[in-house]
Coordinates of C-alpha atoms in Angstrom, one line a residue:
Chain A
M20 CA 0.9 36.0 14.0
T21 CA 0.1 37.5 10.6
T22 CA 2.9 35.6 9.0
T23 CA 1.5 32.3 10.3
L24 CA -1.9 33.1 9.1
S25 CA -0.8 34.0 5.6
L26 CA 1.4 30.9 5.4
E27 CA -1.5 28.8 6.4
A28 CA -3.5 30.2 3.5
E29 CA -0.6 29.7 1.2
V30 CA -0.1 26.1 2.2
A31 CA -3.9 25.5 1.9
K32 CA -3.7 26.7 -1.7
L33 CA -0.6 24.6 -2.3
I34 CA -2.5 21.5 -1.1
V35 CA -5.6 22.2 -3.1
E36 CA -3.7 22.8 -6.2
A37 CA -1.2 19.9 -5.8
L38 CA -4.0 17.4 -5.1
H39 CA -6.8 18.8 -7.3
L40 CA -9.2 18.9 -4.4
E41 CA -12.8 19.7 -4.6
T42 CA -12.5 21.9 -1.5
A43 CA -11.7 25.6 -1.7
P44 CA -8.5 26.5 0.2
E45 CA -10.4 28.8 2.5
E46 CA -12.8 26.0 3.4
I47 CA -10.1 23.9 4.9
D48 CA -10.5 24.0 8.6
P49 CA -7.0 24.8 9.8
A50 CA -7.5 22.8 13.0
A51 CA -9.0 19.6 11.4
P52 CA -7.0 16.5 10.6
L53 CA -5.7 16.4 7.0
F54 CA -5.9 12.6 6.8
G55 CA -8.6 10.1 7.4
E56 CA -11.8 11.6 8.8
G57 CA -10.8 15.2 8.3
L58 CA -10.0 16.3 4.8
G59 CA -9.8 12.6 3.8
L60 CA -6.3 12.6 2.3
D61 CA -4.3 9.4 1.9
S62 CA -0.8 8.2 1.4
I63 CA -0.8 9.2 -2.3
D64 CA -1.5 12.7 -1.2
A65 CA 1.1 12.6 1.5
L66 CA 3.8 12.0 -1.1
E67 CA 2.4 14.7 -3.3
I68 CA 2.4 17.2 -0.5
A69 CA 6.0 16.2 0.4
L70 CA 7.0 16.8 -3.2
A71 CA 5.2 20.1 -3.4
V72 CA 6.7 21.3 -0.1
S73 CA 10.2 20.3 -1.0
K74 CA 9.9 22.2 -4.3
R75 CA 8.3 25.3 -2.8
Y76 CA 10.0 25.5 0.6
G77 CA 13.3 23.7 0.0
F78 CA 13.3 21.0 2.6
Q79 CA 12.3 17.3 2.7
L80 CA 9.5 15.9 4.9
R81 CA 10.5 12.7 6.8
S82 CA 8.5 10.0 8.5
D83 CA 10.7 9.3 11.5
D84 CA 7.6 8.8 13.5
E85 CA 5.4 10.2 15.8
R86 CA 6.5 13.6 14.7
N87 CA 5.0 13.0 11.3
H88 CA 1.6 12.4 12.9
R89 CA 1.9 15.8 14.4
I90 CA 3.0 17.5 11.2
F91 CA 0.0 16.2 9.3
A92 CA -2.3 16.6 12.3
S93 CA -3.8 19.7 10.7
L94 CA -3.2 22.5 8.2
R95 CA -2.0 24.6 11.1
A96 CA 0.5 22.0 12.2
L97 CA 1.9 21.6 8.7
A98 CA 2.2 25.3 8.2
A99 CA 4.0 25.6 11.5
H100 CA 6.4 22.8 10.5
I101 CA 7.1 24.6 7.2
E102 CA 7.7 27.9 9.0
K103 CA 10.3 26.3 11.2
N104 CA 12.1 24.3 8.4
R105 CA 11.8 26.3 5.3
T106 CA 14.9 27.4 3.4
G107 CA 13.1 28.9 0.5
Chain B
M12 CA 6.2 -29.6 8.5
L13 CA 8.4 -26.6 7.6
P14 CA 10.7 -24.8 9.9
L15 CA 9.9 -21.2 11.0
T16 CA 13.0 -20.0 9.3
S17 CA 15.2 -21.5 6.6
R18 CA 18.1 -19.3 7.6
G19 CA 21.3 -20.4 9.5
P20 CA 21.7 -19.3 13.1
E21 CA 24.5 -16.8 12.5
E22 CA 22.9 -15.2 9.4
V23 CA 21.6 -11.6 9.8
I24 CA 17.8 -11.6 9.3
F25 CA 17.2 -7.9 10.1
H26 CA 18.8 -4.5 10.6
R27 CA 17.2 -2.8 13.5
G28 CA 19.2 0.2 14.8
P29 CA 23.0 -0.2 14.6
V30 CA 23.2 -3.8 15.7
P31 CA 22.2 -6.5 13.2
V32 CA 19.8 -9.1 14.4
T33 CA 21.0 -12.7 13.8
V34 CA 18.6 -15.6 13.3
R35 CA 19.8 -17.0 16.7
Q36 CA 18.7 -13.8 18.5
F37 CA 15.5 -13.6 16.5
L38 CA 14.5 -17.2 17.5
A39 CA 15.2 -16.4 21.1
E40 CA 13.0 -13.3 20.9
V41 CA 10.3 -15.3 19.1
A42 CA 10.3 -17.8 22.0
A43 CA 10.2 -15.1 24.6
L44 CA 7.3 -13.3 23.0
A45 CA 5.4 -16.6 22.2
A46 CA 5.6 -17.5 25.9
R47 CA 3.6 -14.4 26.9
L48 CA 0.9 -14.6 24.3
P49 CA -2.7 -15.4 25.2
D50 CA -3.9 -19.0 24.8
E51 CA -5.9 -18.4 21.6
G52 CA -5.7 -16.5 18.4
P53 CA -6.4 -15.1 15.9
V54 CA -4.2 -12.1 16.4
L55 CA -4.5 -8.8 14.7
N56 CA -0.9 -7.6 13.8
F57 CA -0.5 -4.0 12.8
C58 CA 3.0 -3.2 14.0
A59 CA 4.6 -0.4 12.1
D60 CA 8.2 -1.5 12.8
R61 CA 8.9 -4.2 10.3
Y62 CA 11.1 -6.3 12.7
L63 CA 8.4 -6.2 15.3
A64 CA 5.8 -7.1 12.7
L65 CA 7.9 -10.2 11.8
L66 CA 8.6 -11.1 15.4
S67 CA 4.9 -10.9 16.2
F68 CA 3.9 -13.0 13.2
A69 CA 6.6 -15.6 14.0
A70 CA 5.6 -15.8 17.7
A71 CA 1.9 -16.2 16.9
L72 CA 2.7 -18.8 14.2
S73 CA 4.8 -20.8 16.6
R74 CA 1.8 -20.9 19.0
G75 CA -0.5 -21.9 16.2
H76 CA -2.3 -18.6 16.1
V77 CA -3.5 -17.2 12.8
T78 CA -2.3 -13.6 12.0
L79 CA -4.8 -11.1 10.6
L80 CA -2.9 -8.7 8.3
S81 CA -4.4 -5.2 8.0
A82 CA -2.4 -2.6 6.1
D83 CA -5.1 -0.1 6.9
R84 CA -4.4 1.0 10.5
T85 CA -7.5 3.1 11.0
P86 CA -9.3 2.1 14.2
L87 CA -12.6 1.6 12.4
R88 CA -11.1 -0.9 9.9
L89 CA -9.1 -2.7 12.6
A90 CA -12.1 -3.1 14.7
D91 CA -14.1 -4.4 11.7
I92 CA -11.6 -7.1 11.0
A93 CA -11.2 -8.0 14.6
R94 CA -15.0 -8.4 15.0
L95 CA -15.6 -10.3 11.7
H96 CA -12.7 -12.7 12.2
G97 CA -12.8 -13.2 15.9
A98 CA -9.5 -11.7 16.8
R99 CA -8.7 -12.5 20.5
Y100 CA -5.8 -10.0 20.8
A101 CA -3.6 -7.6 18.9
L102 CA 0.1 -7.1 18.6
S103 CA 1.2 -3.6 17.9
D104 CA 3.8 -1.0 18.6
T105 CA 1.4 1.9 18.2
E106 CA -1.5 2.7 20.5
V107 CA -4.9 2.2 19.0
A108 CA -8.1 2.0 21.2
L109 CA -9.6 -1.4 20.2
P110 CA -12.2 -3.6 21.9
L111 CA -9.6 -6.3 22.5
P112 CA -6.3 -6.6 24.4
V113 CA -3.4 -4.9 22.5
L114 CA 0.0 -6.2 23.5
A115 CA 3.3 -4.5 22.7
P116 CA 5.8 -7.0 21.1
G117 CA 8.9 -6.1 23.2
A118 CA 12.0 -7.5 21.6
G119 CA 13.5 -8.9 24.8
A120 CA 15.7 -12.0 24.0
G121 CA 15.3 -15.1 26.2
A122 CA 17.6 -18.1 26.3
A123 CA 18.6 -19.7 23.0
A124 CA 15.6 -21.2 21.4
P125 CA 14.9 -23.9 18.7
N126 CA 13.6 -23.3 15.2
P127 CA 10.0 -24.5 15.6
A128 CA 8.4 -26.7 12.9
I129 CA 5.1 -25.4 11.5
P130 CA 2.5 -27.6 9.6
A131 CA 2.6 -26.6 5.9
A132 CA -1.2 -26.7 5.7
M133 CA -1.8 -24.5 8.7
V134 CA -3.3 -21.1 7.8
A135 CA -0.6 -18.8 9.0
A136 CA -2.1 -15.5 7.9
I137 CA -5.2 -13.9 6.5
A138 CA -4.8 -11.0 4.1
F139 CA -7.7 -8.7 3.2
T140 CA -9.1 -7.0 0.2
S141 CA -12.0 -4.6 0.1
G142 CA -15.2 -6.2 -1.1
S143 CA -17.5 -4.3 -3.5
T144 CA -19.3 -2.7 -0.6
G145 CA -16.2 -1.9 1.3
E146 CA -16.3 -4.8 3.8
P147 CA -12.9 -6.6 4.3
R148 CA -12.7 -9.9 2.4
P149 CA -10.4 -12.6 3.8
H150 CA -7.8 -14.5 1.9
A151 CA -6.2 -17.4 3.8
K152 CA -2.5 -18.1 3.4
P153 CA -1.3 -21.6 4.3
W154 CA 2.2 -21.6 5.8
G155 CA 3.4 -23.8 2.8
A156 CA 2.2 -21.2 0.3
L157 CA 4.0 -18.4 2.1
V158 CA 7.3 -20.4 2.3
A159 CA 7.1 -21.5 -1.4
G160 CA 6.5 -17.8 -2.4
A161 CA 9.4 -16.5 -0.4
R162 CA 11.8 -19.1 -1.8
A163 CA 10.6 -18.5 -5.4
A164 CA 11.2 -14.8 -4.9
A165 CA 14.7 -15.3 -3.5
E166 CA 15.5 -17.4 -6.5
R167 CA 13.9 -15.2 -9.1
F168 CA 15.7 -12.0 -7.9
A169 CA 18.9 -13.8 -7.0
V170 CA 18.8 -12.4 -3.5
T171 CA 22.0 -13.2 -1.6
P172 CA 22.1 -13.8 2.2
G173 CA 23.9 -10.5 2.8
T174 CA 21.5 -8.4 0.8
S175 CA 19.8 -5.6 2.7
I176 CA 16.1 -5.2 1.9
V177 CA 14.6 -1.7 2.3
G178 CA 10.9 -1.5 1.7
T179 CA 8.4 1.4 1.5
V180 CA 5.3 -0.8 1.5
P181 CA 3.5 -1.6 4.7
A182 CA 4.5 -5.0 6.2
Q183 CA 0.8 -6.0 6.4
H184 CA 0.1 -5.4 2.7
M185 CA 0.5 -8.7 0.9
Y186 CA 3.3 -7.4 -1.3
G187 CA 5.1 -5.9 1.6
F188 CA 4.5 -8.9 3.8
E189 CA 6.1 -11.2 1.2
T190 CA 9.0 -9.1 0.2
T191 CA 10.0 -7.5 3.4
L192 CA 9.1 -10.1 6.1
L193 CA 8.9 -13.5 4.4
L194 CA 11.9 -13.0 2.1
P195 CA 14.3 -12.6 5.0
L196 CA 12.5 -15.3 7.0
Q197 CA 12.4 -18.0 4.3
G198 CA 14.4 -16.8 1.4
A199 CA 17.5 -14.6 1.8
G200 CA 18.5 -11.1 2.8
A201 CA 18.1 -8.9 5.8
G202 CA 15.2 -6.6 6.3
H203 CA 15.3 -2.9 7.4
A204 CA 13.0 -2.3 10.3
G205 CA 12.2 1.4 10.4
A206 CA 9.5 3.5 8.7
V207 CA 10.3 4.4 5.1
F208 CA 7.9 6.4 3.1
Y209 CA 9.2 9.8 1.8
P210 CA 12.1 10.2 -0.6
S211 CA 14.4 11.4 2.2
D212 CA 13.4 8.3 4.3
V213 CA 14.5 6.0 1.4
A214 CA 17.9 7.7 1.1
E215 CA 18.5 7.5 4.9
A216 CA 17.3 3.9 5.2
L217 CA 19.5 2.8 2.3
A218 CA 22.5 4.7 3.8
A219 CA 22.0 2.9 7.2
V220 CA 22.3 -0.6 5.8
P221 CA 25.3 -2.4 4.2
A222 CA 25.5 -3.1 0.4
P223 CA 24.2 -4.9 -1.7
R224 CA 20.9 -3.1 -1.2
L225 CA 17.5 -4.0 -2.6
L226 CA 14.8 -1.4 -2.7
V227 CA 11.2 -2.6 -2.6
T228 CA 8.8 0.1 -3.6
T229 CA 5.8 1.2 -5.7
P230 CA 5.4 3.3 -9.0
L231 CA 4.1 6.1 -6.9
Q232 CA 7.1 6.3 -4.6
L233 CA 9.5 5.8 -7.5
R234 CA 7.9 8.8 -9.2
A235 CA 8.3 10.8 -6.0
L236 CA 11.9 9.7 -5.6
L237 CA 12.7 10.9 -9.1
G238 CA 10.7 14.1 -8.7
S239 CA 12.6 15.0 -5.5
G240 CA 15.9 14.7 -7.3
I241 CA 17.3 13.0 -4.2
A242 CA 20.6 11.1 -4.5
L243 CA 20.5 7.5 -3.3
P244 CA 23.3 5.2 -2.1
A245 CA 24.1 2.4 -4.6
V246 CA 21.3 -0.1 -5.0
S247 CA 21.7 -3.5 -6.7
A248 CA 18.1 -3.6 -7.8
I249 CA 14.7 -1.9 -7.4
I250 CA 11.5 -3.9 -7.2
S251 CA 8.2 -2.3 -7.9
A252 CA 4.7 -3.6 -7.6
T253 CA 1.0 -2.8 -6.8
A254 CA 0.5 -1.2 -10.3
P255 CA 2.1 -1.5 -13.7
L256 CA 5.1 0.7 -14.0
A257 CA 5.4 3.0 -17.1
D258 CA 8.4 2.3 -19.3
S259 CA 9.4 6.0 -19.1
L260 CA 9.5 5.9 -15.3
A261 CA 11.5 2.6 -15.3
A262 CA 13.9 4.1 -17.8
Q263 CA 14.4 7.2 -15.7
A264 CA 14.8 5.2 -12.5
E265 CA 17.4 2.9 -14.1
A266 CA 19.4 5.9 -15.4
A267 CA 19.1 7.8 -12.1
F268 CA 19.9 5.0 -9.7
G269 CA 22.1 2.8 -11.9
A270 CA 20.2 -0.4 -11.2
P271 CA 17.7 -2.7 -12.9
V272 CA 14.1 -1.9 -12.2
L273 CA 12.1 -5.2 -11.8
E274 CA 8.4 -5.6 -11.3
I275 CA 6.3 -8.2 -9.5
Y276 CA 2.9 -9.2 -10.7
G277 CA 0.6 -10.5 -8.0
A278 CA -2.7 -10.1 -6.1
T279 CA -3.6 -10.4 -2.5
E280 CA -5.5 -13.6 -3.3
A281 CA -2.6 -15.3 -5.0
G282 CA 0.5 -13.5 -3.7
S283 CA 3.4 -12.7 -5.9
V284 CA 3.2 -14.9 -9.0
A285 CA 5.3 -13.4 -11.8
S286 CA 8.0 -10.8 -12.6
R287 CA 9.7 -8.9 -15.4
R288 CA 12.3 -6.3 -15.9
T289 CA 10.2 -3.4 -17.2
L290 CA 12.6 -2.3 -19.9
D291 CA 13.0 -5.9 -21.3
G292 CA 9.4 -5.7 -22.6
D293 CA 5.8 -6.4 -21.6
A294 CA 6.0 -10.2 -21.1
W295 CA 5.9 -11.5 -17.5
S296 CA 7.6 -14.7 -16.4
P297 CA 5.8 -16.8 -13.8
Y298 CA 7.6 -17.6 -10.6
P299 CA 9.1 -21.1 -10.3
G300 CA 6.2 -23.6 -9.7
V301 CA 3.5 -21.1 -10.7
A302 CA 1.2 -21.9 -13.7
F303 CA -1.2 -19.7 -15.5
A304 CA -4.4 -20.9 -17.3
I305 CA -5.4 -18.2 -19.7
G306 CA -8.9 -18.2 -21.2
D307 CA -10.6 -15.7 -23.5
N308 CA -11.8 -13.4 -20.8
R309 CA -10.6 -15.1 -17.7
A310 CA -7.3 -16.2 -16.3
E311 CA -6.5 -18.1 -13.2
V312 CA -3.2 -19.0 -11.6
T313 CA -2.2 -22.2 -9.7
V314 CA 0.1 -21.3 -6.8
P315 CA 2.2 -23.9 -4.9
G316 CA 0.6 -24.3 -1.4
L317 CA -2.8 -22.8 -2.2
P318 CA -5.6 -25.3 -2.3
A319 CA -7.3 -24.2 -5.5
P320 CA -6.5 -22.1 -8.6
V321 CA -7.0 -18.4 -8.0
P322 CA -9.1 -16.3 -10.5
L323 CA -7.4 -13.1 -11.5
S324 CA -9.0 -9.7 -12.0
D325 CA -6.8 -8.9 -14.9
V326 CA -7.2 -10.0 -18.5
L327 CA -4.1 -11.9 -19.7
E328 CA -2.8 -13.2 -23.0
P329 CA -0.1 -15.8 -23.7
A330 CA 3.3 -14.3 -24.8
G331 CA 5.2 -17.4 -25.8
G332 CA 6.4 -20.2 -23.6
D333 CA 4.9 -19.8 -20.1
R334 CA 5.1 -16.1 -20.3
F335 CA 2.1 -13.7 -20.5
R336 CA 1.1 -10.1 -21.1
L337 CA -1.3 -8.0 -19.1
V338 CA -4.0 -6.8 -21.5
G339 CA -6.4 -5.0 -19.2
R340 CA -8.6 -5.2 -16.2
Q341 CA -11.4 -7.6 -15.7
G342 CA -14.8 -5.9 -16.0
D343 CA -14.9 -2.7 -14.1
M344 CA -12.3 -3.5 -11.4
V345 CA -9.9 -0.7 -10.7
K346 CA -6.8 -0.6 -8.5
L347 CA -5.4 2.5 -6.7
A348 CA -2.8 2.7 -4.0
G349 CA -2.6 -1.1 -4.0
K350 CA -6.3 -1.4 -3.3
R351 CA -9.0 -2.8 -5.6
A352 CA -12.6 -1.8 -6.1
S353 CA -15.3 -2.1 -8.7
L354 CA -16.6 1.0 -10.3
A355 CA -20.2 -0.3 -10.1
G356 CA -19.7 -1.0 -6.4
L357 CA -18.4 2.5 -5.8
G358 CA -21.3 4.0 -7.8
K359 CA -23.8 2.0 -5.7
I360 CA -22.3 3.3 -2.5
L361 CA -22.5 6.9 -3.8
S362 CA -26.1 6.4 -5.1
D363 CA -27.1 5.2 -1.6
V364 CA -26.0 8.6 -0.1
E365 CA -29.1 10.5 0.9
G366 CA -29.9 13.3 -1.5
V367 CA -28.1 11.6 -4.4
R368 CA -30.5 10.7 -7.2
E369 CA -28.0 9.1 -9.6
A370 CA -24.3 8.6 -9.6
L371 CA -21.5 7.0 -11.6
F372 CA -17.8 6.4 -11.2
L373 CA -15.4 6.4 -14.1
A374 CA -11.7 5.7 -14.3
P375 CA -9.4 7.9 -16.5
E376 CA -7.8 6.2 -19.5
D377 CA -4.3 6.5 -17.9
L378 CA -5.3 4.8 -14.7
D379 CA -2.9 1.9 -15.2
H380 CA 0.1 4.1 -16.1
N381 CA -0.3 7.2 -14.0
P382 CA 0.5 6.6 -10.3
R383 CA -1.4 9.8 -9.4
A384 CA -4.6 9.0 -11.3
R385 CA -7.9 9.3 -9.5
L386 CA -11.4 8.3 -10.2
A387 CA -14.1 10.8 -11.3
A388 CA -17.7 10.8 -10.1
F389 CA -20.7 12.1 -11.9
V390 CA -23.5 13.0 -9.6
V391 CA -27.1 14.1 -9.9
A392 CA -28.0 15.5 -6.5
P393 CA -30.0 18.7 -6.5
G394 CA -29.0 20.9 -3.6
M395 CA -25.6 19.1 -3.0
S396 CA -22.2 20.4 -3.8
A397 CA -19.1 18.5 -4.9
A398 CA -17.6 19.0 -1.5
S399 CA -20.6 17.7 0.3
V400 CA -20.6 14.6 -1.9
V401 CA -17.0 13.9 -1.0
A402 CA -17.8 14.5 2.7
A403 CA -20.6 12.0 2.5
L404 CA -18.3 9.3 0.9
R405 CA -15.6 9.7 3.6
G406 CA -15.7 6.7 5.9
R407 CA -17.7 4.7 3.4
V408 CA -15.0 4.2 0.8
E409 CA -11.2 4.0 1.1
P410 CA -9.6 7.4 0.8
A411 CA -7.8 6.3 -2.4
F412 CA -11.2 6.0 -4.1
L413 CA -12.6 9.4 -3.1
P414 CA -13.4 10.9 -6.5
R415 CA -11.5 13.8 -8.0
P416 CA -13.1 15.5 -9.8
V417 CA -16.7 15.3 -8.8
V418 CA -18.8 16.6 -11.6
M419 CA -22.3 17.7 -10.5
L420 CA -24.9 17.4 -13.3
D421 CA -28.6 18.1 -13.7
E422 CA -28.9 14.7 -15.4
L423 CA -26.5 12.0 -16.8
P424 CA -26.1 12.3 -20.5
R425 CA -27.8 9.4 -22.3
D426 CA -28.0 8.1 -25.8
E427 CA -31.2 7.1 -27.7
V428 CA -31.6 3.8 -25.9
G429 CA -31.0 5.4 -22.5
K430 CA -27.4 4.2 -22.0
V431 CA -25.2 6.6 -20.2
R432 CA -22.7 8.2 -22.6
H433 CA -19.4 7.5 -20.9
K434 CA -17.4 9.3 -23.5
A435 CA -19.2 12.6 -22.9
L436 CA -18.7 12.2 -19.2
A437 CA -15.0 11.5 -19.6
G438 CA -14.8 14.7 -21.6
L439 CA -16.4 16.6 -18.7
A440 CA -14.0 15.2 -16.1
W441 CA -10.7 15.3 -17.8
R442 CA -10.9 18.0 -20.5
R443 CA -8.4 20.0 -18.4
S444 CA -5.6 17.6 -18.8

């Protein structure tokens, strides 16, 4: 559980830095949607996050779907996906 | 009258899964879908699967229904367009709760079906741009204009019947609609149906279709592809549009992928109207049949099939013969992620937020060359934070136009005559870079 929590914080920081957001990492609600009405990210950001994730955690995000919706559903979902797939 | 498709019955029009779809099968599926559509359009088409998007468009067209194209799939935007343009039903492969019937365009083939003839003057589709206050503005596309555009593109890019076309742009964005749906329908080549967005998607999609392969993408995605260092199967050409491509990016892409990088110039109002190979220089060549009229501060383009010349939001200058150069943007129009807005319009929306006393949007100098560039906002709003300003803008402007950074000020810097000093503001926003 502690691992997940700290990875969440780490990914929040990664997102804020990669995207130059006005939000502080700790202000991102881990359960709120990252796109649209939540944090308000868009497709430019999705590509930036994918790039930052591949560099930091050593795997590529894919959009076969469905699953992609779930991965970007929230900070928590993204962190969980990274936890499962990271090679670095 | 122009036929629904110019392709021969045995030609492959799309790759969807392992079995290629021939024109014969496509026409049978079009007829089967057309038979179960409601009596009246317009129809809102927001299929994610490119083949289903084409099938839906073709079936609606054969029934005389106008297709409303929205690249933005947020329920709010879709409902807006449906309401403002009287959509009677929607065709989609994704579930969205809308106040109208949403049908799934199942690809079940019926008996062999004819190639229907469509009146050239019929409005086949309506594409949308954002107005200055965010409301969708319609741009009608007669069938004849769409056909002429697709044939011109096939000729310009020498697309062969067997070329596989992999696109990363939504099928309902005008550029994506023309290059990934209409090109196979009325020009040449076979589309790729699946979702392609991230660098690894591009590699997988290209690997899944036969050579020669044409990649249709944007500067932003080209940059991500190069940044990811991913290896791609051989491509015969890369086409980029939605924003000017920097020479350095084009050079890197040509070196990395061993193919020419070509660009399309166009606008939702006019469609694709010119092209260039980025590394050959900054002059654009009009598509066959397209004519530009370039004035001092105003340019318009005459497009085959469109009833009147279309004013452009870019400033152009002649470059010898019928070629032209892009000099800059008209007035305060900016373009991000393939969407346009006026800085003054955005500033007005922000100024109308409760608690905001004064506000202004500025674009960074590298806006036209940096795919990641964002707008900055300067806000006088005692008691509000930058985050609360962004929160208030959400839902009022497209996410691409949400400002970064937001600079909170006690007052806007002004010169002796009271004009806001833009240079000073730019210094505040972008001193870091």
